Amino acid sequence: MKERKLPRSKRSYQKILFIAFWLLFISTFWFMFQAYQRTAYVNDKLNALNNNIQKQSKEDTSNSLIQQEATVSFAQQFASLYLNIDSDQNARTDREKRLVKMLASNLAVQELEGTGNINAKRTVTSIKPYKVKVLNKSQALVTLLVSYKIERPNVEPQNITQLLNLMIGTDDTNFSVIEQPYLLSAPAPAKLEKVENSLDSKAETENVEVKKQINEFLNQFFTSYSKSSLEEMKYLMNNPESLSGFADFTGLEKTKIYNAQEKGHYVVKTIAVFKDKGTNVDMHYSFTLDVSKKDGKFYVNKLTHTLN
């Protein structure tokens, strides 16, 4: 039986389709690759520009007067003037005149408050920096923790603590309050758990002799720690510190000794008890120590005031 062959015209047509398909495929891949390259290039340029802008912004802010302690100092001065209010009308008039000098030129005292019918006296007892949020090179939101006393005739004085928020602006020479101040409730005490021994779930060293030697060393170390000079403590620890005699070491609590990662080193978690000489109060201090032998004797390589 003779083999059937496709007509020449049909074979040529299939060949053209085959070539066209691969040309289209290669062209599409090429254009996609070029588009990806251009997109990556543009993204790199945009990222570099954005980084430069952020860097320049940070530099501008860091060199601005708004970053300096003078901002908080001005805020504290204003807070003292703003919060102290006298029941005497003449005193309040004088206060308003001084407030005007610390406010933005188009921010009137009357936009802050009205004191016409005041029948009480407010006296500041404490002003402390709480938080500073620098917004840009000329503005910052300064939050102060303030305490004051309110006194009225025939009424028990009130002691109040709040957060005073002040929007401060600067022209790089002087400061002004540029928006109405506002008071918020003082933060309540946080409900947190105490710091525990971070190695509590880990087994202590099983070397009984080492534990005995380290416990003996700890008693010697903390006795010296309570009364020796920094110069003397150099023989017992890497970064010397001392109570310099204001308290006596009385004992250890909850001492645990673990093998450290470094061979020959041990991690000690303990609470040392010191008796304050002035008040006779027992003070419990938390410690984590890295100890190892140096010249045949134990030595504190690192000491931190935490069990964590």
mmCIF file of C-alpha atoms in Angstrom:
data_model
loop_
_atom_site.group_PDB
_atom_site.id
_atom_site.type_symbol
_atom_site.label_atom_id
_atom_site.label_comp_id
_atom_site.label_asym_id
_atom_site.label_seq_id
_atom_site.Cartn_x
_atom_site.Cartn_y
_atom_site.Cartn_z
ATOM 1 C CA MET A 1 0.000 0.000 0.000
ATOM 2 C CA LYS A 2 1.461 3.349 -1.005
ATOM 3 C CA GLU A 3 2.187 6.012 1.682
ATOM 4 C CA ARG A 4 -0.033 9.044 1.359
ATOM 5 C CA LYS A 5 1.793 12.348 1.270
ATOM 6 C CA LEU A 6 0.367 15.745 2.078
ATOM 7 C CA PRO A 7 0.255 18.167 -0.751
ATOM 8 C CA ARG A 8 3.241 20.525 -0.863
ATOM 9 C CA SER A 9 1.015 23.577 -0.330
ATOM 10 C CA LYS A 10 -0.449 22.109 2.862
ATOM 11 C CA ARG A 11 2.997 21.219 4.281
ATOM 12 C CA SER A 12 4.188 24.766 3.609
ATOM 13 C CA TYR A 13 1.118 26.156 5.370
ATOM 14 C CA GLN A 14 1.790 24.046 8.501
ATOM 15 C CA LYS A 15 5.437 25.101 8.494
ATOM 16 C CA ILE A 16 4.431 28.769 8.358
ATOM 17 C CA LEU A 17 2.005 28.261 11.255
ATOM 18 C CA PHE A 18 4.710 26.511 13.281
ATOM 19 C CA ILE A 19 7.196 29.336 12.699
ATOM 20 C CA ALA A 20 4.546 31.986 13.410
ATOM 21 C CA PHE A 21 3.610 30.301 16.677
ATOM 22 C CA TRP A 22 7.188 30.277 17.932
ATOM 23 C CA LEU A 23 7.806 33.841 16.762
ATOM 24 C CA LEU A 24 4.680 34.945 18.638
ATOM 25 C CA PHE A 25 5.707 32.972 21.742
ATOM 26 C CA ILE A 26 9.261 34.379 21.747
ATOM 27 C CA SER A 27 8.007 37.916 21.074
ATOM 28 C CA THR A 28 5.487 37.704 23.917
ATOM 29 C CA PHE A 29 8.145 36.384 26.302
ATOM 30 C CA TRP A 30 10.563 39.133 25.188
ATOM 31 C CA PHE A 31 8.013 41.922 25.705
ATOM 32 C CA MET A 32 7.061 40.506 29.104
ATOM 33 C CA PHE A 33 10.717 40.394 30.114
ATOM 34 C CA GLN A 34 11.236 43.983 28.938
ATOM 35 C CA ALA A 35 8.117 45.119 30.807
ATOM 36 C CA TYR A 36 9.358 43.389 33.962
ATOM 37 C CA GLN A 37 12.767 45.044 33.595
ATOM 38 C CA ARG A 38 11.203 48.472 33.130
ATOM 39 C CA THR A 39 8.872 47.941 36.111
ATOM 40 C CA ALA A 40 11.770 46.824 38.322
ATOM 41 C CA TYR A 41 13.807 49.833 37.181
ATOM 42 C CA VAL A 42 10.979 52.245 37.931
ATOM 43 C CA ASN A 43 10.352 50.605 41.335
ATOM 44 C CA ASP A 44 14.039 50.870 42.225
ATOM 45 C CA LYS A 45 14.032 54.543 41.289
ATOM 46 C CA LEU A 46 10.850 55.195 43.280
ATOM 47 C CA ASN A 47 12.223 53.327 46.318
ATOM 48 C CA ALA A 48 15.490 55.256 46.131
ATOM 49 C CA LEU A 49 13.569 58.543 45.838
ATOM 50 C CA ASN A 50 11.313 57.590 48.750
ATOM 51 C CA ASN A 51 14.322 56.617 50.883
ATOM 52 C CA ASN A 52 16.014 59.913 50.079
ATOM 53 C CA ILE A 53 12.867 61.831 50.990
ATOM 54 C CA GLN A 54 12.536 59.937 54.282
ATOM 55 C CA LYS A 55 16.219 60.407 55.038
ATOM 56 C CA GLN A 56 15.996 64.113 54.254
ATOM 57 C CA SER A 57 12.858 64.401 56.389
ATOM 58 C CA LYS A 58 14.589 62.689 59.317
ATOM 59 C CA GLU A 59 17.617 64.938 58.946
ATOM 60 C CA ASP A 60 15.418 68.028 58.780
ATOM 61 C CA THR A 61 13.536 66.913 61.905
ATOM 62 C CA SER A 62 16.655 65.937 63.848
ATOM 63 C CA ASN A 63 18.254 69.307 63.187
ATOM 64 C CA SER A 64 15.099 71.218 64.081
ATOM 65 C CA LEU A 65 14.574 73.044 67.351
ATOM 66 C CA ILE A 66 11.393 70.982 67.818
ATOM 67 C CA GLN A 67 13.589 67.937 68.610
ATOM 68 C CA GLN A 68 15.428 69.715 71.400
ATOM 69 C CA GLU A 69 14.748 69.726 75.142
ATOM 70 C CA ALA A 70 13.735 73.353 74.760
ATOM 71 C CA THR A 71 10.376 72.172 73.396
ATOM 72 C CA VAL A 72 9.527 70.330 76.625
ATOM 73 C CA SER A 73 10.897 73.200 78.703
ATOM 74 C CA PHE A 74 8.578 75.657 76.914
ATOM 75 C CA ALA A 75 5.645 73.262 77.337
ATOM 76 C CA GLN A 76 6.295 73.024 81.087
ATOM 77 C CA GLN A 77 6.476 76.812 81.416
ATOM 78 C CA PHE A 78 3.200 77.190 79.559
ATOM 79 C CA ALA A 79 1.553 74.431 81.622
ATOM 80 C CA SER A 80 2.502 76.141 84.860
ATOM 81 C CA LEU A 81 1.024 79.431 83.690
ATOM 82 C CA TYR A 82 -2.040 77.822 82.087
ATOM 83 C CA LEU A 83 -2.998 75.550 85.001
ATOM 84 C CA ASN A 84 -2.424 78.018 87.834
ATOM 85 C CA ILE A 85 -5.669 79.999 88.158
ATOM 86 C CA ASP A 86 -6.398 82.454 90.964
ATOM 87 C CA SER A 87 -9.869 83.335 92.166
ATOM 88 C CA ASP A 88 -8.823 87.007 92.176
ATOM 89 C CA GLN A 89 -9.875 88.798 88.963
ATOM 90 C CA ASN A 90 -6.763 91.012 88.796
ATOM 91 C CA ALA A 91 -4.516 87.933 89.039
ATOM 92 C CA ARG A 92 -6.482 86.245 86.245
ATOM 93 C CA THR A 93 -6.169 89.323 84.031
ATOM 94 C CA ASP A 94 -2.400 89.338 84.509
ATOM 95 C CA ARG A 95 -2.304 85.595 83.725
ATOM 96 C CA GLU A 96 -4.178 86.111 80.460
ATOM 97 C CA LYS A 97 -1.729 88.835 79.355
ATOM 98 C CA ARG A 98 1.182 86.461 79.908
ATOM 99 C CA LEU A 99 -0.608 83.589 78.173
ATOM 100 C CA VAL A 100 -1.101 85.725 75.048
ATOM 101 C CA LYS A 101 2.682 85.956 74.629
ATOM 102 C CA MET A 102 2.935 82.144 74.538
ATOM 103 C CA LEU A 103 0.070 81.520 72.111
ATOM 104 C CA ALA A 104 0.049 81.611 68.306
ATOM 105 C CA SER A 105 -0.689 85.118 67.043
ATOM 106 C CA ASN A 106 -4.193 84.191 65.834
ATOM 107 C CA LEU A 107 -5.099 81.989 68.835
ATOM 108 C CA ALA A 108 -6.929 84.077 71.442
ATOM 109 C CA VAL A 109 -7.046 83.166 75.134
ATOM 110 C CA GLN A 110 -10.836 83.211 74.901
ATOM 111 C CA GLU A 111 -10.616 80.277 72.442
ATOM 112 C CA LEU A 112 -8.925 78.248 75.192
ATOM 113 C CA GLU A 113 -11.170 78.970 78.139
ATOM 114 C CA GLY A 114 -13.529 81.331 79.897
ATOM 115 C CA THR A 115 -12.629 82.333 83.466
ATOM 116 C CA GLY A 116 -15.114 85.095 84.184
ATOM 117 C CA ASN A 117 -17.132 83.240 86.844
ATOM 118 C CA ILE A 118 -14.270 81.372 88.506
ATOM 119 C CA ASN A 119 -14.738 81.056 92.268
ATOM 120 C CA ALA A 120 -11.915 78.610 92.971
ATOM 121 C CA LYS A 121 -8.138 78.540 92.984
ATOM 122 C CA ARG A 122 -6.146 75.969 91.003
ATOM 123 C CA THR A 123 -2.525 75.469 92.060
ATOM 124 C CA VAL A 124 -0.030 73.257 90.213
ATOM 125 C CA THR A 125 1.873 70.826 92.437
ATOM 126 C CA SER A 126 3.770 68.826 89.802
ATOM 127 C CA ILE A 127 4.569 68.912 86.069
ATOM 128 C CA LYS A 128 6.501 66.024 84.503
ATOM 129 C CA PRO A 129 7.248 65.150 80.853
ATOM 130 C CA TYR A 130 5.225 62.112 79.771
ATOM 131 C CA LYS A 131 5.504 61.797 75.985
ATOM 132 C CA VAL A 132 6.677 63.845 73.006
ATOM 133 C CA LYS A 133 5.463 63.115 69.472
ATOM 134 C CA VAL A 134 7.390 65.092 66.847
ATOM 135 C CA LEU A 135 5.020 65.617 63.912
ATOM 136 C CA ASN A 136 7.381 67.475 61.583
ATOM 137 C CA LYS A 137 10.294 69.915 61.755
ATOM 138 C CA SER A 138 8.109 72.673 63.211
ATOM 139 C CA GLN A 139 5.408 70.934 65.274
ATOM 140 C CA ALA A 140 5.229 68.503 68.181
ATOM 141 C CA LEU A 141 2.523 67.181 70.486
ATOM 142 C CA VAL A 142 3.876 67.357 74.040
ATOM 143 C CA THR A 143 2.073 65.388 76.752
ATOM 144 C CA LEU A 144 2.756 66.265 80.388
ATOM 145 C CA LEU A 145 1.723 64.431 83.534
ATOM 146 C CA VAL A 146 0.373 67.226 85.732
ATOM 147 C CA SER A 147 -0.927 67.343 89.293
ATOM 148 C CA TYR A 148 -2.791 70.265 90.791
ATOM 149 C CA LYS A 149 -4.897 71.240 93.777
ATOM 150 C CA ILE A 150 -8.325 72.882 93.570
ATOM 151 C CA GLU A 151 -9.411 75.000 96.532
ATOM 152 C CA ARG A 152 -12.934 76.390 97.079
ATOM 153 C CA PRO A 153 -14.368 78.212 100.082
ATOM 154 C CA ASN A 154 -15.683 75.830 102.736
ATOM 155 C CA VAL A 155 -14.826 72.751 100.647
ATOM 156 C CA GLU A 156 -12.126 70.141 101.174
ATOM 157 C CA PRO A 157 -9.286 70.721 98.654
ATOM 158 C CA GLN A 158 -9.132 68.335 95.703
ATOM 159 C CA ASN A 159 -5.859 66.833 94.424
ATOM 160 C CA ILE A 160 -6.064 65.843 90.764
ATOM 161 C CA THR A 161 -3.586 64.221 88.363
ATOM 162 C CA GLN A 162 -4.159 64.314 84.589
ATOM 163 C CA LEU A 163 -2.401 64.357 81.215
ATOM 164 C CA LEU A 164 -2.096 67.809 79.640
ATOM 165 C CA ASN A 165 -1.625 67.759 75.856
ATOM 166 C CA LEU A 166 -0.057 70.753 74.139
ATOM 167 C CA MET A 167 0.455 71.314 70.399
ATOM 168 C CA ILE A 168 3.730 73.224 70.190
ATOM 169 C CA GLY A 169 5.041 75.022 67.111
ATOM 170 C CA THR A 170 8.393 76.668 66.400
ATOM 171 C CA ASP A 171 9.934 78.992 63.822
ATOM 172 C CA ASP A 172 13.357 77.574 64.806
ATOM 173 C CA THR A 173 13.873 80.521 67.150
ATOM 174 C CA ASN A 174 10.807 80.740 69.379
ATOM 175 C CA PHE A 175 7.903 78.542 70.449
ATOM 176 C CA SER A 176 4.144 78.986 70.574
ATOM 177 C CA VAL A 177 1.123 76.922 71.557
ATOM 178 C CA ILE A 178 -0.671 76.635 68.215
ATOM 179 C CA GLU A 179 -3.868 74.812 69.218
ATOM 180 C CA GLN A 180 -6.179 74.524 72.207
ATOM 181 C CA PRO A 181 -4.636 72.471 75.051
ATOM 182 C CA TYR A 182 -6.673 69.565 76.360
ATOM 183 C CA LEU A 183 -6.656 67.390 79.467
ATOM 184 C CA LEU A 184 -7.098 63.622 79.597
ATOM 185 C CA SER A 185 -7.315 61.136 82.443
ATOM 186 C CA ALA A 186 -4.003 60.028 83.892
ATOM 187 C CA PRO A 187 -3.017 56.470 82.935
ATOM 188 C CA ALA A 188 -4.145 53.788 85.352
ATOM 189 C CA PRO A 189 -1.619 51.313 86.762
ATOM 190 C CA ALA A 190 -1.016 48.441 84.327
ATOM 191 C CA LYS A 191 -2.146 44.967 85.342
ATOM 192 C CA LEU A 192 0.999 43.003 84.504
ATOM 193 C CA GLU A 193 2.582 39.826 85.779
ATOM 194 C CA LYS A 194 5.937 40.015 87.574
ATOM 195 C CA VAL A 195 9.117 38.898 85.803
ATOM 196 C CA GLU A 196 9.792 35.236 86.452
ATOM 197 C CA ASN A 197 12.902 33.091 86.127
ATOM 198 C CA SER A 198 13.293 32.658 82.355
ATOM 199 C CA LEU A 199 15.018 29.275 82.877
ATOM 200 C CA ASP A 200 12.503 27.945 85.398
ATOM 201 C CA SER A 201 11.449 25.055 83.146
ATOM 202 C CA LYS A 202 15.043 24.023 82.513
ATOM 203 C CA ALA A 203 16.799 21.448 84.681
ATOM 204 C CA GLU A 204 19.526 22.723 87.004
ATOM 205 C CA THR A 205 23.085 21.454 86.806
ATOM 206 C CA GLU A 206 23.445 17.962 88.258
ATOM 207 C CA ASN A 207 27.007 18.548 89.484
ATOM 208 C CA VAL A 208 26.524 18.615 93.265
ATOM 209 C CA GLU A 209 30.088 19.763 93.968
ATOM 210 C CA VAL A 210 29.816 22.676 91.530
ATOM 211 C CA LYS A 211 26.509 23.764 93.081
ATOM 212 C CA LYS A 212 28.094 23.698 96.531
ATOM 213 C CA GLN A 213 31.100 25.742 95.390
ATOM 214 C CA ILE A 214 28.951 28.304 93.572
ATOM 215 C CA ASN A 215 26.647 28.770 96.575
ATOM 216 C CA GLU A 216 29.691 29.391 98.777
ATOM 217 C CA PHE A 217 30.997 31.858 96.203
ATOM 218 C CA LEU A 218 27.644 33.662 95.996
ATOM 219 C CA ASN A 219 27.604 34.305 99.747
ATOM 220 C CA GLN A 220 31.147 35.638 99.567
ATOM 221 C CA PHE A 221 30.366 37.687 96.455
ATOM 222 C CA PHE A 222 27.222 39.382 97.786
ATOM 223 C CA THR A 223 28.865 40.081 101.149
ATOM 224 C CA SER A 224 31.575 41.949 99.247
ATOM 225 C CA TYR A 225 28.968 43.476 96.927
ATOM 226 C CA SER A 226 27.240 45.070 99.909
ATOM 227 C CA LYS A 227 30.290 46.744 101.455
ATOM 228 C CA SER A 228 33.343 46.746 99.162
ATOM 229 C CA SER A 229 34.554 49.562 96.922
ATOM 230 C CA LEU A 230 34.394 49.383 93.132
ATOM 231 C CA GLU A 231 38.150 48.914 93.038
ATOM 232 C CA GLU A 232 37.877 45.863 95.298
ATOM 233 C CA MET A 233 34.988 44.415 93.276
ATOM 234 C CA LYS A 234 37.239 44.267 90.188
ATOM 235 C CA TYR A 235 38.681 41.054 91.597
ATOM 236 C CA LEU A 236 35.253 39.428 91.686
ATOM 237 C CA MET A 237 33.394 40.718 88.626
ATOM 238 C CA ASN A 238 33.919 42.024 85.111
ATOM 239 C CA ASN A 239 31.920 45.280 85.376
ATOM 240 C CA PRO A 240 32.262 46.311 89.023
ATOM 241 C CA GLU A 241 29.333 47.653 91.004
ATOM 242 C CA SER A 242 28.648 47.860 94.730
ATOM 243 C CA LEU A 243 26.223 49.052 97.396
ATOM 244 C CA SER A 244 29.228 50.737 99.025
ATOM 245 C CA GLY A 245 28.185 49.954 102.569
ATOM 246 C CA PHE A 246 24.659 51.393 102.798
ATOM 247 C CA ALA A 247 23.204 47.882 103.279
ATOM 248 C CA ASP A 248 24.270 44.512 104.686
ATOM 249 C CA PHE A 249 23.878 41.215 102.834
ATOM 250 C CA THR A 250 21.680 38.826 104.854
ATOM 251 C CA GLY A 251 21.031 35.865 102.548
ATOM 252 C CA LEU A 252 19.814 34.347 99.265
ATOM 253 C CA GLU A 253 16.389 33.152 98.121
ATOM 254 C CA LYS A 254 15.256 30.952 95.216
ATOM 255 C CA THR A 255 18.794 30.310 93.973
ATOM 256 C CA LYS A 256 19.032 28.102 90.876
ATOM 257 C CA ILE A 257 22.186 27.145 88.983
ATOM 258 C CA TYR A 258 22.193 26.057 85.329
ATOM 259 C CA ASN A 259 24.806 24.900 82.853
ATOM 260 C CA ALA A 260 25.545 27.688 80.380
ATOM 261 C CA GLN A 261 26.099 27.148 76.650
ATOM 262 C CA GLU A 262 29.752 28.053 77.006
ATOM 263 C CA LYS A 263 31.747 25.225 78.558
ATOM 264 C CA GLY A 264 32.805 25.878 82.159
ATOM 265 C CA HIS A 265 30.235 28.671 82.598
ATOM 266 C CA TYR A 266 27.126 28.599 84.781
ATOM 267 C CA VAL A 267 24.010 30.782 84.862
ATOM 268 C CA VAL A 268 22.794 31.693 88.348
ATOM 269 C CA LYS A 269 19.275 33.001 89.035
ATOM 270 C CA THR A 270 18.839 34.286 92.589
ATOM 271 C CA ILE A 271 17.263 36.877 94.862
ATOM 272 C CA ALA A 272 19.722 38.499 97.263
ATOM 273 C CA VAL A 273 18.408 40.050 100.476
ATOM 274 C CA PHE A 274 20.065 43.204 101.867
ATOM 275 C CA LYS A 275 19.168 45.078 105.051
ATOM 276 C CA ASP A 276 19.182 48.841 104.621
ATOM 277 C CA LYS A 277 21.233 50.389 107.448
ATOM 278 C CA GLY A 278 19.226 53.589 107.532
ATOM 279 C CA THR A 279 15.750 52.098 107.838
ATOM 280 C CA ASN A 280 16.416 48.446 108.774
ATOM 281 C CA VAL A 281 14.216 47.450 105.809
ATOM 282 C CA ASP A 282 14.959 44.156 104.031
ATOM 283 C CA MET A 283 15.444 44.772 100.308
ATOM 284 C CA HIS A 284 15.044 41.870 97.848
ATOM 285 C CA TYR A 285 17.112 42.298 94.664
ATOM 286 C CA SER A 286 16.816 40.002 91.615
ATOM 287 C CA PHE A 287 20.010 38.869 89.880
ATOM 288 C CA THR A 288 21.131 36.793 86.919
ATOM 289 C CA LEU A 289 24.856 36.021 86.906
ATOM 290 C CA ASP A 290 27.166 34.323 84.435
ATOM 291 C CA VAL A 291 29.974 32.750 86.495
ATOM 292 C CA SER A 292 33.027 30.681 85.655
ATOM 293 C CA LYS A 293 36.386 29.898 87.215
ATOM 294 C CA LYS A 294 39.276 32.292 86.769
ATOM 295 C CA ASP A 295 42.666 31.405 88.249
ATOM 296 C CA GLY A 296 40.978 28.571 90.127
ATOM 297 C CA LYS A 297 38.275 30.781 91.694
ATOM 298 C CA PHE A 298 34.762 31.639 90.579
ATOM 299 C CA TYR A 299 34.332 35.013 88.866
ATOM 300 C CA VAL A 300 31.247 36.969 87.693
ATOM 301 C CA ASN A 301 31.550 37.553 83.952
ATOM 302 C CA LYS A 302 28.176 39.290 83.673
ATOM 303 C CA LEU A 303 25.563 40.513 86.173
ATOM 304 C CA THR A 304 22.068 41.799 85.380
ATOM 305 C CA HIS A 305 19.366 42.967 87.787
ATOM 306 C CA THR A 306 16.615 40.667 86.556
ATOM 307 C CA LEU A 307 15.513 37.039 86.640
ATOM 308 C CA ASN A 308 14.594 37.221 82.960
#
